[in-house]
């Protein structure tokens, strides 16, 4: 097991109270596995990604544990985490377009960064240049300022920087959202290549774009309102989803949704709930076509099949309807 | 980039020509005989000297030649540093009256602006990372910038000069000296007179720099690149170094802009502390209706502002790769 997350709870402290953005999240990621993390905007995907590497000032680790390669990740302890960042866990942030210091040449910035970790830039330069070539960037970008790179180039540059120390776990947050279609495809393929070449052991790819993550992920996790509602192989999530929320997400997809024959495309009515005072019971209840009395209790995440879990009281009924 | 500077130079050049032209036009647009009027107003009653001055100005204006010729002559004189003769300090030429006052103004404003810039930026940068200093330095800074300058200056003059009696409250040097001279005694005396007006200018500018720097550093520390560095485990020291450097960039152009107003003098300061300098000179010129002197000072101020604004433009572009590269991209 590369990554084990157990009942993780992370809240945002606000003046109005705690926003429970992660409310009891448990999952594993195996060595070499690419896990896609999907769900509508505001479901807590970014929060989960950030929790695994760096809590920002308003985030509080309220409960639960995270272990990476059998060793605990001290996510609530910024100092202790610092040693693990970049080397063990790394992230390609949502804001890659502005992730690099605009007033420093990229090579200098990397040298500063490595130097601060006690690594000589010289020693890694050859490897760095090779990886740049791999993603189609010439060596001379190291002498450029970020402003001189196009959006796609910046994205690839940040990908190379984040994975330079061969982290065990890589979190990629909406890495394709800011790009055009051809760049999206290239970036997605590069992520797979990085895994295949052993630059990173395992990966969590955060996206609201299920069709993209379907192409590269081994496993897909669907999040709703701070909890995981379904986890299964990418194939199963797209072809045979069990949870009413996953079904709604899939049927809202244009190209994949077509496989459902004559069912019409529809977006899911309503919005995910506020996490300041989340509703009790199943959080999808207000939007769920199957909701019933038992749904006032929170459904547990239970195994359905090998590697397939879902959290819903009416899985069988939901199957019958599909 | 070259195109950018050429365009800027052109703009500043045109501004300069317009300013000089206005300077040229004002006395000529006044109704009646400007020379006779000025002589009358300045009560040059001595018939001989009045006649001499009338002849001199007639000659200077060259009122007997066509206007375009007068205009060219005016430019010609200007390039030779000839700004005419001051009425109120007759018969000193305007240029020497202005040059005499200039050292006081520069000696007061340059140190005040530069020192407040250094100290303010230092304080601001530290306040951005120290809760304790932020809670003490920041309110003081806001107080300093919020206080009306006039009030602060009078307070300083009153406390330092009247109550404590540590500093003289008027003049650039004591009356016991007949004029500026190079002697140890004179320098000490001049510094003694210089201190209070300097302090008032220093204090009032300090708060602004400190607040600006603090906010800039905090902004940079919360920016995406700072966050990214931290997720990659960069130590605080490195993150702060980057933030500080980037926060300095707008402050550097701000300094260049501030220096532009130096030449205008600090009118209020020089009035409150009865300190010699361009500011007091402006006042003298107005009170004595000395248009030539006023024109001369105005020209100085215009040149100063233009030169330093251009400098600010240059600095702004050179210091920040974003603007520099943006311009290079645009020019090619
Ligand atoms: N800084 C913050 N302060 C308070 N609430 C926040 C903050 N950031 C995110 N949230 C809340 O946490 C929830 C999850 O947000 P996020 O993790 O960004 O979702 P996603 O990445 O899935 O779009 C949302 O309800 C959002 O409103
Ligand atoms: S538990 Fe109930 S409300 Fe929740 S998804 Fe299942 S059927 Fe819908
Ligand atoms: Mg997000």
XYZ file of C-alpha atoms and ligand atoms in Angstrom:
690
model
C 0.000 0.000 0.000
C 1.433 3.292 -1.037
C -1.097 5.641 0.541
C -3.589 4.884 3.287
C -6.068 7.556 4.341
C -8.229 6.789 7.320
C -11.286 8.781 8.396
C -9.630 12.068 7.443
C -11.368 15.196 8.676
C -10.177 18.639 7.673
C -12.137 21.812 8.388
C -11.800 25.430 7.320
C -11.964 27.800 10.233
C -14.225 30.719 9.346
C -15.888 33.458 11.345
C -19.220 31.688 10.976
C -17.838 28.364 12.153
C -16.114 25.309 10.738
C -16.607 24.420 7.089
C -16.412 20.639 7.094
C -14.779 20.238 3.706
C -13.455 16.744 4.470
C -15.743 14.816 6.716
C -14.462 11.313 7.247
C -12.615 10.291 4.107
C -10.983 6.857 3.856
C -9.279 5.271 0.879
C -6.105 3.550 -0.265
C -3.881 4.115 -3.250
C -1.689 1.215 -4.378
C 1.840 1.446 -5.741
C 1.733 2.440 -9.376
C -1.947 3.293 -9.236
C -3.475 6.398 -10.766
C -6.590 7.387 -8.886
C -8.960 9.885 -10.420
C -10.851 12.075 -7.964
C -14.080 13.387 -9.441
C -17.088 15.341 -8.279
C -18.774 18.662 -8.811
C -17.076 21.887 -7.871
C -17.127 22.512 -4.125
C -17.183 18.850 -3.112
C -13.804 19.008 -1.384
C -11.450 17.638 -4.040
C -8.901 20.430 -3.758
C -9.166 20.287 0.010
C -8.310 16.588 -0.070
C -5.346 17.204 -2.357
C -4.040 20.049 -0.212
C -4.562 18.089 2.992
C -2.121 15.480 1.801
C 0.672 17.993 1.310
C 0.097 21.375 2.952
C -2.779 22.776 4.956
C -3.229 26.480 4.360
C -3.645 28.905 7.241
C -7.382 28.387 7.596
C -7.350 24.607 7.407
C -7.357 22.446 10.524
C -6.605 18.774 10.715
C -9.471 17.684 12.930
C -9.120 13.933 12.784
C -7.988 10.851 10.929
C -4.611 9.599 9.771
C -2.603 9.440 6.595
C 0.217 6.982 5.989
C 2.537 6.949 3.012
C 4.600 3.836 2.318
C 3.836 2.589 5.784
C 5.028 5.736 7.532
C 2.661 8.296 8.999
C 2.350 11.624 7.203
C 2.158 14.323 9.896
C -0.241 16.465 7.893
C -1.171 18.733 10.795
C 2.462 19.533 11.609
C 3.828 21.986 9.072
C 7.435 21.659 10.213
C 7.500 17.892 10.151
C 5.671 17.814 6.829
C 8.251 20.056 5.221
C 10.796 17.248 5.119
C 8.353 15.024 3.270
C 7.194 17.571 0.728
C 8.693 17.463 -2.755
C 10.632 14.279 -1.874
C 7.780 12.010 -0.764
C 4.625 13.925 -1.653
C 4.381 16.515 -4.352
C 1.655 18.477 -6.060
C 0.928 20.020 -9.414
C -1.293 22.836 -8.226
C -4.512 24.085 -9.738
C -2.810 27.419 -10.431
C 0.158 26.181 -12.495
C -0.072 29.215 -14.773
C 1.055 31.459 -11.908
C 3.000 28.951 -9.812
C 6.459 30.199 -10.740
C 8.076 33.350 -9.404
C 7.548 35.846 -12.237
C 10.773 37.734 -11.591
C 13.215 34.840 -11.455
C 14.640 32.824 -14.315
C 13.173 29.340 -14.147
C 16.550 27.633 -13.832
C 17.574 29.961 -11.003
C 14.314 29.286 -9.215
C 14.824 25.528 -9.445
C 18.396 25.941 -8.217
C 17.171 28.007 -5.240
C 14.531 25.422 -4.476
C 16.920 22.474 -4.655
C 19.604 24.375 -2.770
C 17.218 25.021 0.082
C 16.725 21.252 0.346
C 20.458 20.657 0.388
C 20.570 19.333 -3.170
C 23.038 20.726 -5.689
C 21.418 21.944 -8.899
C 24.501 20.727 -10.777
C 23.867 17.141 -9.754
C 20.313 17.168 -11.042
C 20.785 19.329 -14.114
C 21.282 16.407 -16.537
C 18.201 14.615 -15.282
C 16.238 17.861 -15.399
C 17.200 18.526 -19.006
C 16.302 14.978 -20.008
C 12.886 15.325 -18.457
C 12.354 18.646 -20.153
C 13.084 16.966 -23.463
C 10.658 14.238 -22.562
C 7.837 16.769 -22.241
C 9.001 18.662 -25.312
C 10.683 21.650 -23.675
C 14.115 22.838 -24.821
C 16.897 23.288 -22.277
C 16.913 27.028 -22.842
C 13.567 27.483 -21.055
C 15.694 27.343 -17.913
C 17.042 30.763 -18.895
C 13.551 32.133 -19.454
C 11.194 33.941 -17.161
C 7.774 32.298 -16.727
C 6.141 35.088 -18.746
C 8.053 33.912 -21.807
C 6.348 30.505 -21.782
C 2.954 29.660 -23.219
C 0.242 28.199 -20.984
C 0.939 24.637 -22.098
C 4.687 25.114 -21.603
C 4.174 26.481 -18.096
C 1.980 23.532 -17.236
C 4.605 21.063 -18.436
C 7.383 22.989 -16.714
C 5.560 22.817 -13.397
C 4.948 19.100 -13.950
C 8.661 18.523 -14.386
C 9.569 20.628 -11.333
C 7.037 18.965 -9.070
C 8.222 15.468 -9.968
C 11.928 16.204 -10.081
C 12.705 14.403 -6.811
C 10.709 11.294 -7.777
C 7.995 11.597 -5.127
C 6.112 8.565 -3.992
C 2.772 10.338 -4.310
C 1.829 13.039 -6.783
C -1.341 15.085 -6.546
C -2.424 16.725 -9.791
C -5.200 19.266 -9.241
C -7.205 20.250 -12.334
C -4.040 20.185 -14.399
C -5.892 20.382 -17.671
C -8.596 22.917 -16.864
C -6.656 25.932 -18.104
C -5.567 24.305 -21.355
C -6.998 23.824 -24.826
C -7.990 20.358 -25.997
C -4.722 19.340 -27.681
C -2.684 20.443 -24.652
C -5.104 18.648 -22.338
C -4.464 15.385 -24.085
C -0.687 15.862 -24.059
C -0.658 16.702 -20.357
C -2.829 13.692 -19.493
C -0.549 11.401 -21.469
C 2.499 12.901 -19.789
C 1.080 12.076 -16.369
C 0.758 8.428 -17.373
C 4.265 8.462 -18.816
C 5.669 9.869 -15.580
C 4.111 6.968 -13.710
C 5.310 4.428 -16.264
C 8.859 5.760 -16.129
C 8.834 5.634 -12.351
C 9.153 9.404 -11.752
C 6.216 9.053 -9.405
C 4.945 5.901 -7.759
C 1.275 6.694 -7.474
C -0.939 9.575 -8.356
C -4.195 11.261 -7.427
C -5.615 13.147 -10.369
C -8.223 15.671 -9.270
C -10.694 16.796 -11.878
C -14.297 17.691 -12.459
C -13.877 16.314 -15.984
C -14.768 12.619 -15.746
C -14.197 11.902 -19.419
C -10.569 13.020 -19.141
C -9.765 11.127 -15.975
C -11.434 8.038 -17.458
C -8.687 7.923 -20.079
C -5.790 7.864 -17.638
C -6.997 6.634 -14.251
C -6.962 3.047 -13.051
C -9.436 3.815 -10.318
C -11.966 6.598 -9.924
C -13.179 8.008 -6.631
C -16.316 10.112 -6.628
C -16.658 12.737 -3.909
C -19.764 14.476 -2.769
C -20.010 17.142 -0.079
C -16.823 16.224 1.745
C -17.237 12.457 1.554
C -16.398 9.684 -0.836
C -19.570 8.180 -2.252
C -18.179 5.643 -4.676
C -14.857 4.128 -5.621
C -14.232 1.581 -8.359
C -12.123 0.891 -11.413
C -12.438 3.584 -14.055
C -14.229 1.135 -16.300
C -16.810 0.275 -13.655
C -17.451 3.876 -12.618
C -18.201 4.869 -16.183
C -19.906 1.704 -17.448
C -21.653 0.418 -14.338
C -21.904 3.072 -11.641
C -23.882 2.156 -8.545
C -24.349 5.335 -6.545
C -27.190 7.627 -7.659
C -24.791 10.596 -7.634
C -22.236 8.839 -9.827
C -25.001 7.823 -12.184
C -26.154 11.394 -12.442
C -22.597 12.566 -13.108
C -22.048 9.945 -15.798
C -25.319 10.572 -17.542
C -24.479 14.258 -17.653
C -21.352 13.465 -19.685
C -21.863 14.019 -23.388
C -19.686 11.357 -24.991
C -19.795 8.661 -22.336
C -23.474 9.294 -21.649
C -24.332 8.271 -25.188
C -23.616 4.687 -24.250
C -26.798 4.757 -22.249
C -28.784 4.597 -25.441
C -31.898 6.676 -25.511
C -31.428 8.303 -22.098
C -31.346 12.047 -22.490
C -28.425 14.177 -21.414
C -29.169 16.148 -18.324
C -27.196 18.084 -15.818
C -27.888 17.307 -12.203
C -30.502 19.696 -10.848
C -29.601 21.595 -7.720
C -26.238 22.273 -6.106
C -24.039 20.454 -3.578
C -24.905 21.478 -0.010
C -23.110 24.089 2.076
C -20.491 22.447 4.252
C -20.761 25.007 7.040
C -23.776 23.207 8.451
C -24.031 20.108 6.295
C -27.341 18.225 6.249
C -27.530 15.114 8.398
C -27.833 11.695 6.855
C -26.966 11.140 3.229
C -25.749 14.442 1.861
C -27.099 13.746 -1.595
C -30.586 13.335 -0.196
C -31.957 16.702 -1.345
C -31.110 15.935 -4.961
C -31.502 12.177 -5.024
C -34.412 10.684 -7.000
C -34.388 7.591 -4.756
C -34.238 9.324 -1.398
C -36.362 7.732 1.282
C -36.777 7.635 5.053
C -33.703 5.494 5.721
C -31.579 8.143 4.010
C -31.882 10.314 7.127
C -29.102 8.071 8.444
C -25.655 8.425 6.987
C -24.978 5.461 4.666
C -21.607 3.717 5.205
C -19.156 3.054 2.413
C -19.570 -0.677 1.771
C -17.917 -3.107 -0.597
C -20.079 -4.240 -3.500
C -17.566 -6.113 -5.520
C -13.811 -6.527 -5.591
C -12.407 -2.992 -5.480
C -15.841 -1.466 -5.738
C -17.342 0.489 -2.859
C -20.314 2.817 -2.587
C -22.179 4.678 0.151
C -25.936 4.445 -0.411
C -28.812 2.676 1.300
C -30.558 1.791 -1.912
C -27.843 0.311 -4.071
C -30.021 -2.584 -5.187
C -32.993 -0.430 -5.980
C -30.711 1.934 -7.792
C -29.449 -0.984 -9.872
C -32.930 -2.122 -10.740
C -33.703 1.322 -12.116
C -30.620 1.623 -14.249
C 11.858 48.347 -25.696
C 13.686 51.037 -27.687
C 10.388 52.071 -29.191
C 8.875 52.409 -25.757
C 11.631 54.711 -24.549
C 11.583 56.719 -27.731
C 7.868 57.257 -27.320
C 8.308 58.236 -23.673
C 11.117 60.629 -24.548
C 8.937 62.191 -27.201
C 6.089 62.662 -24.716
C 8.377 64.236 -22.146
C 10.011 66.372 -24.835
C 6.657 67.688 -26.013
C 5.629 68.389 -22.420
C 8.825 70.339 -21.912
C 8.284 72.441 -25.041
C 4.720 73.205 -23.989
C 5.851 74.205 -20.498
C 8.517 76.516 -21.870
C 6.055 78.011 -24.321
C 3.568 78.748 -21.565
C 6.380 80.288 -19.586
C 7.193 82.447 -22.586
C 3.618 83.433 -23.215
C 2.462 84.470 -19.763
C 4.177 87.861 -19.417
C 3.351 88.698 -23.040
C -0.310 87.941 -22.634
C -0.742 90.307 -19.768
C -2.502 93.502 -20.758
C -0.504 96.692 -20.960
C 3.235 97.068 -20.759
C 4.412 94.244 -18.516
C 7.731 95.857 -17.858
C 6.382 99.204 -16.790
C 3.836 97.428 -14.624
C 6.418 95.247 -12.950
C 8.677 98.184 -12.371
C 5.814 100.144 -10.872
C 4.725 97.276 -8.690
C 8.224 96.792 -7.437
C 8.452 100.469 -6.663
C 11.647 100.924 -8.560
C 11.421 104.622 -7.945
C 15.001 105.450 -8.685
C 14.593 106.965 -12.107
C 17.970 105.956 -13.309
C 17.694 102.311 -12.374
C 14.088 102.192 -13.614
C 15.208 103.426 -16.983
C 18.077 100.969 -16.966
C 15.781 98.074 -16.167
C 13.224 99.168 -18.727
C 15.872 99.267 -21.377
C 17.240 95.937 -20.249
C 13.888 94.160 -20.362
C 12.936 95.734 -23.637
C 16.144 94.407 -24.992
C 15.618 91.006 -23.369
C 12.089 90.636 -24.633
C 13.124 92.086 -27.931
C 9.682 93.517 -28.182
C 10.591 95.319 -31.365
C 11.001 92.039 -33.298
C 8.154 89.794 -34.489
C 6.695 87.286 -32.044
C 8.180 84.203 -33.682
C 11.620 85.818 -33.463
C 11.022 86.605 -29.801
C 10.089 82.993 -29.267
C 13.268 81.699 -30.922
C 15.374 84.167 -28.999
C 13.760 82.985 -25.807
C 14.779 79.389 -26.539
C 18.247 80.527 -27.480
C 18.675 82.325 -24.175
C 17.282 79.333 -22.332
C 19.906 76.997 -23.737
C 22.578 79.389 -22.558
C 21.123 79.178 -19.065
C 19.884 82.738 -19.284
C 16.569 83.008 -17.476
C 16.567 86.766 -17.160
C 17.107 88.936 -14.133
C 15.278 88.715 -10.880
C 13.374 91.823 -9.857
C 13.267 91.083 -6.209
C 16.941 90.192 -5.962
C 17.958 92.751 -8.546
C 20.396 92.624 -10.234
C 21.119 88.925 -9.687
C 20.239 86.715 -12.638
C 17.335 84.353 -12.021
C 19.495 81.305 -12.611
C 21.894 82.192 -9.821
C 19.062 83.022 -7.396
C 17.560 79.614 -8.113
C 20.901 77.817 -7.878
C 21.568 79.476 -4.508
C 18.326 78.134 -3.109
C 18.628 74.689 -4.647
C 21.183 73.176 -2.216
C 18.869 73.849 0.742
C 15.957 72.169 -0.958
C 17.985 69.178 -2.103
C 19.796 68.909 1.224
C 16.462 68.758 2.986
C 14.435 66.570 0.664
C 16.941 64.052 -0.656
C 17.965 62.687 2.739
C 14.379 62.834 3.999
C 13.027 60.862 1.046
C 15.898 58.386 0.784
C 16.143 57.657 4.491
C 12.398 57.355 4.968
C 12.373 54.983 1.999
C 15.068 52.737 3.435
C 13.789 52.746 6.987
C 10.130 52.523 5.932
C 10.710 49.547 3.656
C 12.717 47.800 6.337
C 10.039 48.395 8.957
C 7.272 47.346 6.599
C 9.021 44.133 5.611
C 9.609 43.188 9.240
C 6.064 44.149 10.219
C 4.782 41.789 7.525
C 6.204 38.833 9.406
C 6.151 39.865 13.027
C 2.799 40.066 14.790
C 4.290 42.140 17.551
C 5.810 44.749 15.279
C 2.726 44.715 13.084
C 0.625 45.643 16.085
C 2.892 48.507 17.104
C 4.519 49.858 13.953
C 1.393 49.752 11.842
C -0.837 51.976 13.999
C 2.046 54.425 14.388
C 2.530 54.432 10.627
C -1.135 55.089 10.009
C -1.027 57.896 12.546
C 1.998 59.439 10.834
C 0.395 59.373 7.410
C -2.999 60.517 8.676
C -1.729 63.534 10.628
C -1.928 66.713 8.547
C 1.653 67.560 7.670
C 1.273 71.205 8.646
C 0.196 70.186 12.122
C 3.075 67.744 12.547
C 5.591 70.361 11.408
C 4.239 73.005 13.758
C 4.185 70.508 16.607
C 7.818 69.600 15.978
C 8.849 73.236 15.757
C 6.980 73.989 18.948
C 8.269 71.018 20.958
C 11.815 70.877 19.593
C 12.313 74.592 19.214
C 10.175 76.345 21.790
C 9.518 73.928 24.661
C 12.759 71.985 24.683
C 14.696 74.744 22.979
C 17.061 72.192 21.467
C 16.764 73.437 17.915
C 16.409 76.822 16.228
C 12.999 77.302 14.655
C 13.875 79.601 11.778
C 16.420 80.037 9.009
C 18.971 77.881 7.258
C 21.782 79.164 9.471
C 22.305 81.703 12.231
C 22.299 85.426 11.544
C 25.791 85.646 12.967
C 27.028 84.267 9.658
C 26.810 86.778 6.868
C 26.285 83.971 4.354
C 27.066 80.349 3.640
C 30.727 79.529 4.114
C 32.967 76.519 4.375
C 33.804 76.271 8.030
C 33.267 73.683 10.674
C 31.201 76.121 12.724
C 28.946 76.924 9.838
C 28.338 73.267 8.954
C 27.383 72.410 12.514
C 25.112 75.427 12.665
C 23.479 74.563 9.335
C 22.896 70.965 10.438
C 21.351 72.273 13.635
C 18.895 74.340 11.598
C 18.353 71.488 9.163
C 17.330 68.854 11.668
C 13.731 69.763 12.525
C 12.506 70.403 8.991
C 14.255 67.210 7.924
C 12.659 65.227 10.734
C 9.191 66.473 9.865
C 9.582 65.377 6.241
C 11.182 62.079 7.229
C 8.437 61.168 9.669
C 5.584 62.027 7.389
C 6.986 59.955 4.513
C 8.080 57.052 6.732
C 4.602 55.796 7.543
C 3.549 55.671 3.920
C 6.549 53.609 2.839
C 6.166 51.243 5.785
C 2.461 50.618 5.199
C 3.020 50.191 1.473
C 5.842 47.728 1.958
C 3.998 45.725 4.571
C 0.964 45.314 2.347
C 3.089 44.458 -0.671
C 5.046 41.794 1.201
C 1.883 40.250 2.601
C 0.354 40.246 -0.863
C 3.424 38.526 -2.291
C 3.508 35.989 0.547
C -0.054 34.997 -0.293
C 0.519 34.783 -4.023
C 0.508 31.554 -5.975
C 4.245 31.298 -6.406
C 4.795 31.604 -2.648
C 2.249 28.868 -2.080
C 3.842 26.625 -4.657
C 7.273 27.084 -3.099
C 5.848 26.122 0.260
C 4.111 23.025 -1.036
C 7.516 22.015 -2.363
C 8.932 22.400 1.120
C 10.912 25.593 0.547
C 12.057 27.071 3.841
C 10.498 30.316 5.051
C 13.707 32.170 4.421
C 13.606 31.509 0.684
C 9.888 32.247 0.387
C 10.374 35.559 2.189
C 13.368 36.477 0.102
C 11.348 36.060 -3.068
C 8.402 37.955 -1.608
C 10.606 40.802 -0.423
C 12.327 41.183 -3.778
C 9.089 41.264 -5.685
C 7.546 43.684 -3.209
C 10.516 46.027 -3.691
C 9.837 46.512 -7.393
C 6.883 48.903 -7.087
C 8.659 50.663 -4.219
C 11.659 51.392 -6.418
C 9.542 53.047 -9.094
C 7.672 54.833 -6.317
C 10.948 56.248 -5.049
C 11.911 57.535 -8.488
C 8.530 59.264 -8.754
C 8.928 60.790 -5.294
C 12.322 62.174 -6.219
C 10.635 64.005 -9.084
C 8.831 66.330 -6.725
C 12.044 67.092 -4.847
C 12.868 69.985 -7.089
C 9.564 71.635 -6.335
C 10.806 72.071 -2.833
C 8.770 71.592 0.255
C 6.776 74.789 0.365
C 4.998 74.122 3.644
C 8.136 72.909 5.390
C 10.121 75.897 4.275
C 7.367 78.250 5.374
C 6.826 76.654 8.792
C 10.532 76.493 9.577
C 11.350 79.705 7.675
C 13.899 77.609 5.838
C 15.515 78.913 2.659
C 14.948 76.876 -0.475
C 12.934 76.806 -3.672
C 9.684 76.704 -1.719
C 10.325 79.972 0.080
C 11.650 81.407 -3.130
C 8.343 80.690 -4.854
C 6.630 82.564 -2.063
C 9.023 85.497 -2.363
C 8.555 85.593 -6.109
C 4.790 85.653 -5.800
C 4.745 88.280 -3.086
C 7.065 90.501 -5.092
C 5.348 89.755 -8.406
C 8.717 88.704 -9.723
C 7.550 86.922 -12.861
C 10.993 86.182 -14.169
C 11.987 84.468 -10.981
C 8.704 82.581 -10.863
C 9.215 81.491 -14.459
C 12.720 80.332 -13.682
C 11.659 78.265 -10.705
C 8.758 76.811 -12.617
C 11.103 75.741 -15.356
C 13.321 74.016 -12.812
C 10.387 72.200 -11.313
C 9.130 71.103 -14.701
C 12.552 69.823 -15.719
C 12.965 68.011 -12.397
C 9.597 66.329 -12.563
C 10.080 65.313 -16.179
C 13.573 63.921 -15.655
C 12.595 61.872 -12.616
C 9.389 60.650 -14.206
C 11.407 59.419 -17.115
C 13.790 57.810 -14.669
C 10.845 56.131 -12.957
C 9.715 54.779 -16.308
C 13.168 53.431 -17.047
C 13.533 51.877 -13.608
C 10.066 50.383 -13.778
C 10.909 48.659 -17.018
C 14.454 47.579 -16.234
C 13.829 46.275 -12.769
C 10.881 43.998 -13.530
C 11.315 41.228 -16.098
C 7.569 41.132 -16.651
C 7.403 44.655 -18.049
C 10.800 44.391 -19.673
C 9.979 41.201 -21.557
C 6.475 42.390 -22.322
C 7.970 45.397 -24.072
C 10.601 43.390 -25.897
C 7.880 41.098 -27.152
C 5.810 44.074 -28.231
C 8.644 45.785 -30.070
C 9.664 42.819 -32.193
N -10.560 29.011 2.395
C -11.781 28.484 2.591
N -12.543 28.929 3.617
C -13.766 28.403 3.829
N -14.323 27.446 3.083
C -13.628 26.964 2.042
C -12.316 27.465 1.734
N -11.844 26.818 0.650
C -12.826 25.943 0.293
N -13.889 26.024 1.130
C -15.114 25.218 1.076
O -14.756 23.858 1.132
C -15.523 23.107 0.241
C -14.631 22.307 -0.662
O -13.906 23.169 -1.500
P -12.830 22.629 -2.540
O -11.964 21.632 -1.857
O -12.164 23.782 -3.159
O -13.764 21.885 -3.602
P -13.424 21.396 -5.087
O -11.947 21.388 -5.263
O -14.034 20.036 -5.141
O -14.122 22.318 -6.010
C -16.452 24.059 -0.483
O -17.721 23.983 0.113
C -15.833 25.406 -0.245
O -16.849 26.381 -0.114
S -28.556 7.011 0.564
Fe -30.574 7.614 -0.088
S -30.366 9.758 -0.589
Fe -28.345 8.940 -0.426
S -27.811 8.423 -2.498
Fe -28.661 6.578 -1.581
S -30.797 6.659 -2.060
Fe -30.011 8.671 -2.475
Mg -10.815 22.442 -6.822
